[in-house]
Short mmCIF file of C-alpha atoms in Angstrom, two decimals:
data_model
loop_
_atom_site.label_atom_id
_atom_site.label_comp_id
_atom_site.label_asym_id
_atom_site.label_seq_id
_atom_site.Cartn_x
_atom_site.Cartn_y
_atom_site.Cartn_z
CA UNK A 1 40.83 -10.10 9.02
CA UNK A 2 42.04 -10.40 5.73
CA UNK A 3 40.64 -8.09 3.26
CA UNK A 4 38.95 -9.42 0.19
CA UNK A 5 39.22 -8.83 -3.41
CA UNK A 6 36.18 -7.31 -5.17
CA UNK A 7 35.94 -10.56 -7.10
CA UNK A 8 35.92 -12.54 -4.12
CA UNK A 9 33.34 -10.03 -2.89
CA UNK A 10 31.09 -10.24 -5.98
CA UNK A 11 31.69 -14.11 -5.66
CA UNK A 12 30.40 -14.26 -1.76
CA UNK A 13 27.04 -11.89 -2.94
CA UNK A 14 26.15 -14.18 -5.40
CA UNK A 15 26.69 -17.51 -4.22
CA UNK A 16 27.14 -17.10 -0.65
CA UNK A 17 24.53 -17.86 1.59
CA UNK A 18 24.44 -14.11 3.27
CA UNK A 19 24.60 -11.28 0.47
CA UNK A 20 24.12 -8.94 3.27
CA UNK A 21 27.24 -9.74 5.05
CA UNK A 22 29.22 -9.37 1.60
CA UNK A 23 27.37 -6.35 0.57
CA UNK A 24 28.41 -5.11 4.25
CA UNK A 25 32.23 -5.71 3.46
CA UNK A 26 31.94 -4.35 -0.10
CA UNK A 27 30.24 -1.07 1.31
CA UNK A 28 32.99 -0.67 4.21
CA UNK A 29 35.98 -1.50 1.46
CA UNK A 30 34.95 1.65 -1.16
CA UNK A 31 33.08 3.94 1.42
CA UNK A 32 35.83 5.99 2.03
CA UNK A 33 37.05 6.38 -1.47
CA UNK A 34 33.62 7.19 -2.90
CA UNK A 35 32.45 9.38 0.11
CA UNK A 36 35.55 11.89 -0.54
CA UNK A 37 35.32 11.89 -4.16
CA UNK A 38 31.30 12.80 -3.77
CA UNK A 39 32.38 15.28 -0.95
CA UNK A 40 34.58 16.74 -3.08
CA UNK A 41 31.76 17.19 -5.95
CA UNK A 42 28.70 18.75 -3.77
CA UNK A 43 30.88 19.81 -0.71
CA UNK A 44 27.81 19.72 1.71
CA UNK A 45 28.46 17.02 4.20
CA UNK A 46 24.58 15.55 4.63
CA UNK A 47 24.17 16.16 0.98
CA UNK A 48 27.81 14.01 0.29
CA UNK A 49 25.42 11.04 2.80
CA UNK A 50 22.53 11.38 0.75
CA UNK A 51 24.65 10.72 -2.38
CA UNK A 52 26.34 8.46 -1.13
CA UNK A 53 23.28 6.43 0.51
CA UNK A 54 22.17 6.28 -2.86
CA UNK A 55 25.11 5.10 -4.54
CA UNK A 56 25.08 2.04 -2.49
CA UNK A 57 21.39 1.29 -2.77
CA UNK A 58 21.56 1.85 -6.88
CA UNK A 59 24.99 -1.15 -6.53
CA UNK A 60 22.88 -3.29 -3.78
CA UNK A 61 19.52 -2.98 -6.71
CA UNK A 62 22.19 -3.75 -9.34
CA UNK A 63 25.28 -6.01 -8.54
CA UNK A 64 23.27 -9.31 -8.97
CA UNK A 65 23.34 -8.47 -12.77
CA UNK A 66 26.77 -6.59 -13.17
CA UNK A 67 28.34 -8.17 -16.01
CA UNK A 68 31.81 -7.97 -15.28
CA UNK A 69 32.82 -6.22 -18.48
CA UNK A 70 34.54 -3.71 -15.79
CA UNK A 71 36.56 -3.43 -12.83
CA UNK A 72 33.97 -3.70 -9.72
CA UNK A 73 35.37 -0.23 -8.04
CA UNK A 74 35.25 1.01 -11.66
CA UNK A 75 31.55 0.45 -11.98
CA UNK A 76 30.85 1.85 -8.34
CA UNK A 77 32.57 4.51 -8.98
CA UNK A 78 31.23 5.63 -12.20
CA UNK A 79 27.70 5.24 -10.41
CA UNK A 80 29.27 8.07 -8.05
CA UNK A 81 30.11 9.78 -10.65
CA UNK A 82 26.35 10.05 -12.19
CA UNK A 83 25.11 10.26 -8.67
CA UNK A 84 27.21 13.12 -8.46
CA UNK A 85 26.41 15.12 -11.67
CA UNK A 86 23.14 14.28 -11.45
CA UNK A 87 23.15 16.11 -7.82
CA UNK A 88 24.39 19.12 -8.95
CA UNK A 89 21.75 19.90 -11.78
CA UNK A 90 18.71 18.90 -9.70
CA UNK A 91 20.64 21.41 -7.25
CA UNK A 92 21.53 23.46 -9.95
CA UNK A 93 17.34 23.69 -11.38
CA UNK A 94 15.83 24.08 -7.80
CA UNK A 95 18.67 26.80 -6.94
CA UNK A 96 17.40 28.51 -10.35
CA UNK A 97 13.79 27.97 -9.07
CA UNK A 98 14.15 29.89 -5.56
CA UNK A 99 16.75 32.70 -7.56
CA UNK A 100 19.44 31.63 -5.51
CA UNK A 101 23.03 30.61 -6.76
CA UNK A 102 24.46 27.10 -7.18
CA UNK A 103 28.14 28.07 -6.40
CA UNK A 104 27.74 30.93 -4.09
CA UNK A 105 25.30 28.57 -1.85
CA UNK A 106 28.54 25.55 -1.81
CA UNK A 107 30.87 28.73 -1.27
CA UNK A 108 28.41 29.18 2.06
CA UNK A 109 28.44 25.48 2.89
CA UNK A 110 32.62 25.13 2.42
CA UNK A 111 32.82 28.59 4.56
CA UNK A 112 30.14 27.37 7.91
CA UNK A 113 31.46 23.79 6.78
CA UNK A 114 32.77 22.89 11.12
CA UNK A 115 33.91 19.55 9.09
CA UNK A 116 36.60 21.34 6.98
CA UNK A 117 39.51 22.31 8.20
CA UNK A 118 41.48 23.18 5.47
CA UNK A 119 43.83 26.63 5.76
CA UNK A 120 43.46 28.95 3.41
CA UNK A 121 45.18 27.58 0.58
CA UNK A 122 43.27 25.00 0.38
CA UNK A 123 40.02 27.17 1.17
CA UNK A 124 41.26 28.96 -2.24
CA UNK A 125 41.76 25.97 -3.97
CA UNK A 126 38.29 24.35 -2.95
CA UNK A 127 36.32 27.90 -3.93
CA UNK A 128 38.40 27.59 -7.31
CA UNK A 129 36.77 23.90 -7.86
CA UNK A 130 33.44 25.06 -6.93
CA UNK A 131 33.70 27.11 -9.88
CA UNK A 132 33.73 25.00 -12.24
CA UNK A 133 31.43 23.36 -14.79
CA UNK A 134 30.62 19.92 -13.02
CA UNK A 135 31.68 17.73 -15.60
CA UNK A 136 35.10 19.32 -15.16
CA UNK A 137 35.00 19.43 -11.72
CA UNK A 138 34.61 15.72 -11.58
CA UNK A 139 37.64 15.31 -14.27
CA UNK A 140 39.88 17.27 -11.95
CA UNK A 141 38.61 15.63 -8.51
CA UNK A 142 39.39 11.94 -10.10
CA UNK A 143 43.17 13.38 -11.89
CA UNK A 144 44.09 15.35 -8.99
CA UNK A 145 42.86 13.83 -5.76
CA UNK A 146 42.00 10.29 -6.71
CA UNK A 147 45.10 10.27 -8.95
CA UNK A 148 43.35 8.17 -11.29
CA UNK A 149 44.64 7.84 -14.80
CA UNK A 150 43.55 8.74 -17.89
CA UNK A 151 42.50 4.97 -18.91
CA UNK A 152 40.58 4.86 -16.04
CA UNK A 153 38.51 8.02 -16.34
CA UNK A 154 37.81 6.89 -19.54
CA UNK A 155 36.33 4.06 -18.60
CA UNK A 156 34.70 5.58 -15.68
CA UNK A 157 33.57 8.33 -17.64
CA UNK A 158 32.83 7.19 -21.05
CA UNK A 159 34.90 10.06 -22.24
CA UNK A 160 37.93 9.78 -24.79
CA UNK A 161 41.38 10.42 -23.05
CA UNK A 162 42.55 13.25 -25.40
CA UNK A 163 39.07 14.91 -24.44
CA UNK A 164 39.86 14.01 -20.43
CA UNK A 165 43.15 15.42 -20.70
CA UNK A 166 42.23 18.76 -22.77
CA UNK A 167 38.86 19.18 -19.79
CA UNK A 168 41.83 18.61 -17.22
CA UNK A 169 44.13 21.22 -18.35
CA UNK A 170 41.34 23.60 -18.82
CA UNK A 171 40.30 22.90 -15.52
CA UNK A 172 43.96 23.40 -14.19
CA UNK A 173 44.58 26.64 -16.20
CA UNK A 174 40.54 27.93 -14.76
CA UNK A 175 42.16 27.30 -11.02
CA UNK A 176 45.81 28.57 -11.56
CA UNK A 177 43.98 31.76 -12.62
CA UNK A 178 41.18 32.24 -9.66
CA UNK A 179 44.32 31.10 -7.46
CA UNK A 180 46.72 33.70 -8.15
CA UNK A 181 44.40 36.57 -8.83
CA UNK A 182 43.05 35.72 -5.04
CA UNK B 1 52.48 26.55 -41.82
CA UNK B 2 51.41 28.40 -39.44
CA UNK B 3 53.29 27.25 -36.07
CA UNK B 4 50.11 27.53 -32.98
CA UNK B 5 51.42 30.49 -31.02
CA UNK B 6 49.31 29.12 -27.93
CA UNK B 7 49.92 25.45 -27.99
CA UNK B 8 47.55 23.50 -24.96
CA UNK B 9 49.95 21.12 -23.15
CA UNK B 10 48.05 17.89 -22.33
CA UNK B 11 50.94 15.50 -21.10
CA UNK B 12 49.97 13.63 -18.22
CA UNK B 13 52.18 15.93 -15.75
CA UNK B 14 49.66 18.70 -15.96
CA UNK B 15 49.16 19.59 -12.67
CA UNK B 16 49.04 22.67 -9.57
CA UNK B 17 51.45 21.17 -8.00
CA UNK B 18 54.38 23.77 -7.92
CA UNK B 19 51.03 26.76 -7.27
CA UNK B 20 49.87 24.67 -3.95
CA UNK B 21 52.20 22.21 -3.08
CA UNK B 22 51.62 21.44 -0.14
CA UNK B 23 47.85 20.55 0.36
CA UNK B 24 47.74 17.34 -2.49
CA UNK B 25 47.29 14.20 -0.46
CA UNK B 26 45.62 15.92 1.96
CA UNK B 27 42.05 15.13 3.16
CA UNK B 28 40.48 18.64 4.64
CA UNK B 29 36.84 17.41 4.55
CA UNK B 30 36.25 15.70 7.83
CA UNK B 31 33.67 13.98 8.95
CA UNK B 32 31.59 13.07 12.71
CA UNK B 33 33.21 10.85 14.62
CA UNK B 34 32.41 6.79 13.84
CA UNK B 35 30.41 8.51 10.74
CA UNK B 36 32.32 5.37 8.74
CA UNK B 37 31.58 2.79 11.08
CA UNK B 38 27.71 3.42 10.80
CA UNK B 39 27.29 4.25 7.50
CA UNK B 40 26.87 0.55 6.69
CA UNK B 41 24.11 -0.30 8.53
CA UNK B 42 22.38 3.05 7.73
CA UNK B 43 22.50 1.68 4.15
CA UNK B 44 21.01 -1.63 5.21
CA UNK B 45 18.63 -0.12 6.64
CA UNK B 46 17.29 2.26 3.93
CA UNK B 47 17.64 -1.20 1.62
CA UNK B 48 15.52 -2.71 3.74
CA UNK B 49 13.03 0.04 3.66
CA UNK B 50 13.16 0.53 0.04
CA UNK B 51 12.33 -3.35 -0.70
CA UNK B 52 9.73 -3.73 1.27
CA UNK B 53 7.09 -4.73 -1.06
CA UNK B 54 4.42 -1.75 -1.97
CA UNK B 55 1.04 -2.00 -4.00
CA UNK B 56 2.70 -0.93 -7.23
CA UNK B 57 5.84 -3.10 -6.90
CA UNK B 58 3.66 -6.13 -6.11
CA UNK B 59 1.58 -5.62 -8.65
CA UNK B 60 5.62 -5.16 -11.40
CA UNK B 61 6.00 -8.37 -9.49
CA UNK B 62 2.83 -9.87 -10.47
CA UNK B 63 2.12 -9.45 -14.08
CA UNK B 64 -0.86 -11.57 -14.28
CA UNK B 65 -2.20 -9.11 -11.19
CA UNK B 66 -3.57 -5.98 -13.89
CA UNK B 67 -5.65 -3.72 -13.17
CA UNK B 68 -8.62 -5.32 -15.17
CA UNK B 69 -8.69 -7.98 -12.64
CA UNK B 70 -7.53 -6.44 -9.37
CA UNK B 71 -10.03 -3.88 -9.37
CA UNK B 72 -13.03 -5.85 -9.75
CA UNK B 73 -11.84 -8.57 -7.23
CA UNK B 74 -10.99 -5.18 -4.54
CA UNK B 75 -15.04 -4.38 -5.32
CA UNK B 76 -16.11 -7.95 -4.74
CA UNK B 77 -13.87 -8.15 -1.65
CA UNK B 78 -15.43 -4.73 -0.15
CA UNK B 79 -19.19 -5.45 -0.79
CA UNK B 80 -19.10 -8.62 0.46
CA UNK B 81 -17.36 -7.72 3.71
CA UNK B 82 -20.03 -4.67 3.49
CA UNK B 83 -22.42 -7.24 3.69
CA UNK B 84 -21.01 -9.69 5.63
CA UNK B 85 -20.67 -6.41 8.23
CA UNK B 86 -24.09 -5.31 8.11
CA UNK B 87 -26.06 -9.02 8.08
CA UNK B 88 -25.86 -9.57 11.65
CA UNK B 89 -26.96 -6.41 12.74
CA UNK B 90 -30.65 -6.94 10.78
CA UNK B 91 -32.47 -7.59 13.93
CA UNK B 92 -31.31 -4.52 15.96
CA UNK B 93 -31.47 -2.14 12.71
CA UNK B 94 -34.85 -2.88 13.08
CA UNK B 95 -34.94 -1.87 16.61
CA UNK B 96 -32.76 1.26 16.19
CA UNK B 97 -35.32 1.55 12.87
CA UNK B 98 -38.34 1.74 15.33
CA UNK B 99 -36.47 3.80 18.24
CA UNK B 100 -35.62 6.79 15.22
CA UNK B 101 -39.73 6.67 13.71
CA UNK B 102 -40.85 6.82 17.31
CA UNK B 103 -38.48 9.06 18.97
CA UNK B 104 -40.94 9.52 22.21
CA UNK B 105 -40.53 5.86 23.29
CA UNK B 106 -37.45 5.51 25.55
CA UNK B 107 -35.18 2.44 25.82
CA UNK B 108 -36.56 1.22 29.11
CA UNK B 109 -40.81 1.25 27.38
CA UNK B 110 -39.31 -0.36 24.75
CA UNK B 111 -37.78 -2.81 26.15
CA UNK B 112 -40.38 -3.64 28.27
CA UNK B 113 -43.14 -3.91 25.41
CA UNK B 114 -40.50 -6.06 23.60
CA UNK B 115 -40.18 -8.34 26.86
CA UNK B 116 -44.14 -8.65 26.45
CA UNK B 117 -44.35 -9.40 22.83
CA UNK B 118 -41.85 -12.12 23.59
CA UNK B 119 -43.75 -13.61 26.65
CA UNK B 120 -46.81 -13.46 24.83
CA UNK B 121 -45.56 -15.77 22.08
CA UNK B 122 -43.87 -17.78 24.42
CA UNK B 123 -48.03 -18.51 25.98
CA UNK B 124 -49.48 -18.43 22.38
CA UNK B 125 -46.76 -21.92 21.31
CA UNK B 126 -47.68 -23.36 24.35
CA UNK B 127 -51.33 -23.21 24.38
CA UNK B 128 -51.69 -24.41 20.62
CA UNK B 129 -49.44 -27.53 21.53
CA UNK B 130 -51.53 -28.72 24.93
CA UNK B 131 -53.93 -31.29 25.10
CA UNK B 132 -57.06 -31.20 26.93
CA UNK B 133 -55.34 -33.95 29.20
CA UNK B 134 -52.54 -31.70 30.07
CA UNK B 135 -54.41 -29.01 31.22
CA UNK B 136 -54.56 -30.77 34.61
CA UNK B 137 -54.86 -28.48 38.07
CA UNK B 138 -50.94 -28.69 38.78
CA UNK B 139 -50.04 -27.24 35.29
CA UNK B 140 -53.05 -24.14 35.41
CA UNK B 141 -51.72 -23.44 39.07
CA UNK B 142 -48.76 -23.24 37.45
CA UNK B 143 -49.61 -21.05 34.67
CA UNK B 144 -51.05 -18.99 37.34
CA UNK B 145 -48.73 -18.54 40.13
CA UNK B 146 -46.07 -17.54 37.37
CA UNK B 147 -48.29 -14.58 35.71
CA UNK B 148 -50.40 -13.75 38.83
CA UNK B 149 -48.54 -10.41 38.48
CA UNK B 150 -49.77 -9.64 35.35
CA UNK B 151 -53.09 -12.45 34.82
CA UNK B 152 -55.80 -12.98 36.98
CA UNK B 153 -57.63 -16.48 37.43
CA UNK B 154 -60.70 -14.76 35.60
CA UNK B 155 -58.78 -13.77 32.57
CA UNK B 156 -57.36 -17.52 32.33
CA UNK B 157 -61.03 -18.78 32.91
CA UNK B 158 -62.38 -16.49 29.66
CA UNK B 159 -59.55 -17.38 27.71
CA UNK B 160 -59.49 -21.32 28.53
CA UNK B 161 -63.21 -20.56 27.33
CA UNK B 162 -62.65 -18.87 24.15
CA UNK B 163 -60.41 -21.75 23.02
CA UNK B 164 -63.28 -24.37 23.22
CA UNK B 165 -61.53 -26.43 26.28
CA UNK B 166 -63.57 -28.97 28.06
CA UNK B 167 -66.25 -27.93 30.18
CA UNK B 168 -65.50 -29.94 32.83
CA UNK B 169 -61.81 -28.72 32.83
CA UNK B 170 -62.99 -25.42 33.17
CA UNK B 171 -65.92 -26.53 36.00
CA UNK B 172 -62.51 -27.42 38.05
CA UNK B 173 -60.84 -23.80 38.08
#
């Protein structure tokens, strides 16, 4: 089966006579992009489903009125973005709440994770993303992994390129360092 | 001017590359087996959860539904089902009413004093509507053989007596 373009995809939800079975196609076309970069973000396998879960259901509530001003992927993916971020500090507040640590708890999670099977380089690497600030985090996970560029973070992000590539190259210099001092 | 002695590089070729070569392009986060072919329809079916319509969304839904008017109409709705409830149950609230005052009297003496009460108006409609002319043998013998159990000829007699019937009706019995 042929696979179709997001615009024929947005076309078939809103004037087709089955949403569902667009929305289906849509969900199965991005899922794998958008589960990795949120897996990548809270590392947690059932908490990457949960975010994920609700990415979908926030562009199900909200694709009838998407206005087109953006690519579609773009505009699911910046939901996964906020998703995300927003995660990671209601993660962040209840970890404060029961005294426990946000990044030593994902450091437990990556280490008992039986659905990573990274070697230790990349177990290094992964610990060295953990550690940073989530905002950067995300800039690195979209530069490095997604390979997205600039433009498109911006977009995504509603950040200014010169400020995307100065949190990148922080973010690069933050894991060069925990790298080779480990 | 001073030249920075620390300048950032930002060109678009920043990356670890040359420190971890070999992992980039790489997925290490796995996931359970047909994890992707499900997730779909575990999304459907949390949409279809989450639109099912609630109180508080019907009521977003229905603007002209506020709580000024809801309210009163969910009062009107309950006390007239309260009453529509409790109507048909006068008559035997006012046996259970009699059965609590006099807690003594068991089911079977009540019933059976009820069962009287009954028969006895059944007798009292049917003596106000007879004629003199009905009261013929056939329909006494009848009145007779179907309370011999409980009334004797003599009581009919007295009674028959008391209610001014003709003499010669009463010469008969």
């Amino acid at each position: 089966m042929a696979e179709y373009s997001d615009e024929e995809l947005l076309k078939l939800f809103r004037n087709g006579e089955n949403p569902d079975y667009a929305f289906s196609l849509l969900v199965r076309k991005h899922q794998e992009r958008i589960y990795y970069f949120v897996r990548r973000m809270v590392v947690d396998h059932q908490d990457a489903d949960d975010v994920v879960q609700n990415v979908f259901i926030k562009v199900w509530k909200n694709l009838g009125s998407f206005r087109e001003d953006s690519k579609l992927f773009t505009w699911i993916y910046r939901i996964a973005v906020n998703e995300s971020l927003s995660f990671l500090k209601g993660k962040r507040l209840r970890s404060f709440l029961s005294f426990d640590d946000l990044e030593a708890g994902m450091l437990r999670s990556l280490n008992d994770d039986n659905y990573f099977d990274g070697d230790h380089a990349m177990k290094k690497l992964q610990e060295a993303i953990i550690r940073l600030p989530s905002k950067q985090k995300a800039v690195f996970n979209m530069r490095y992994f997604d390979e997205l560029n600039y433009e498109e973070m911006s977009a995504i992000l509603g950040t200014s390129v010169g400020a995307l590539k100065a949190s990148y190259h922080f973010a690069v210099k933050k894991i060069e360092e925990y790298v080779s001092s480990n | 001017m001073k030249k920075d002695q620390n300048p950032v590089n930002l060109s678009d070729t920043d990356d670890i590359g040359n420190i971890l070569p070999a992992i980039k392009g790489l997925e290490h986060f796995k996931v359970p087996e047909t994890y992707f072919d499900q997730l779909p329809g575990r999304i459907h079916d949390r949409i279809g959860k989450e639109s099912m319509p609630g109180i508080l969304s019907l009521l977003k839904k229905m603007p002209y539904l506020k709580p000024r008017i809801v309210f009163p109409l969910a009062a009107a709705i309950i006390i007239i089902g309260g009453i529509l409830i409790f109507l048909p149950r006068t008559k035997d609230s006012n046996r259970d009413l009699v059965m609590k005052q006099d807690s003594s009297v068991n089911m079977e003496e009540y019933d059976e004093s009820y069962a009287t009460e009954a028969q006895f108006e059944e007798f009292s409609y049917a003596y106000q509507t007879l004629q003199d002319s009905d009261l013929t043998n056939e329909v006494i013998s009848g009145f007779i053989s179907q309370n011999e159990n409980s009334v004797s000829e003599q009581d009919i007699a007295e009674y028959l007596k008391d209610q001014d019937i003709d003499s010669d009706v009463l010469a008969e019995l």
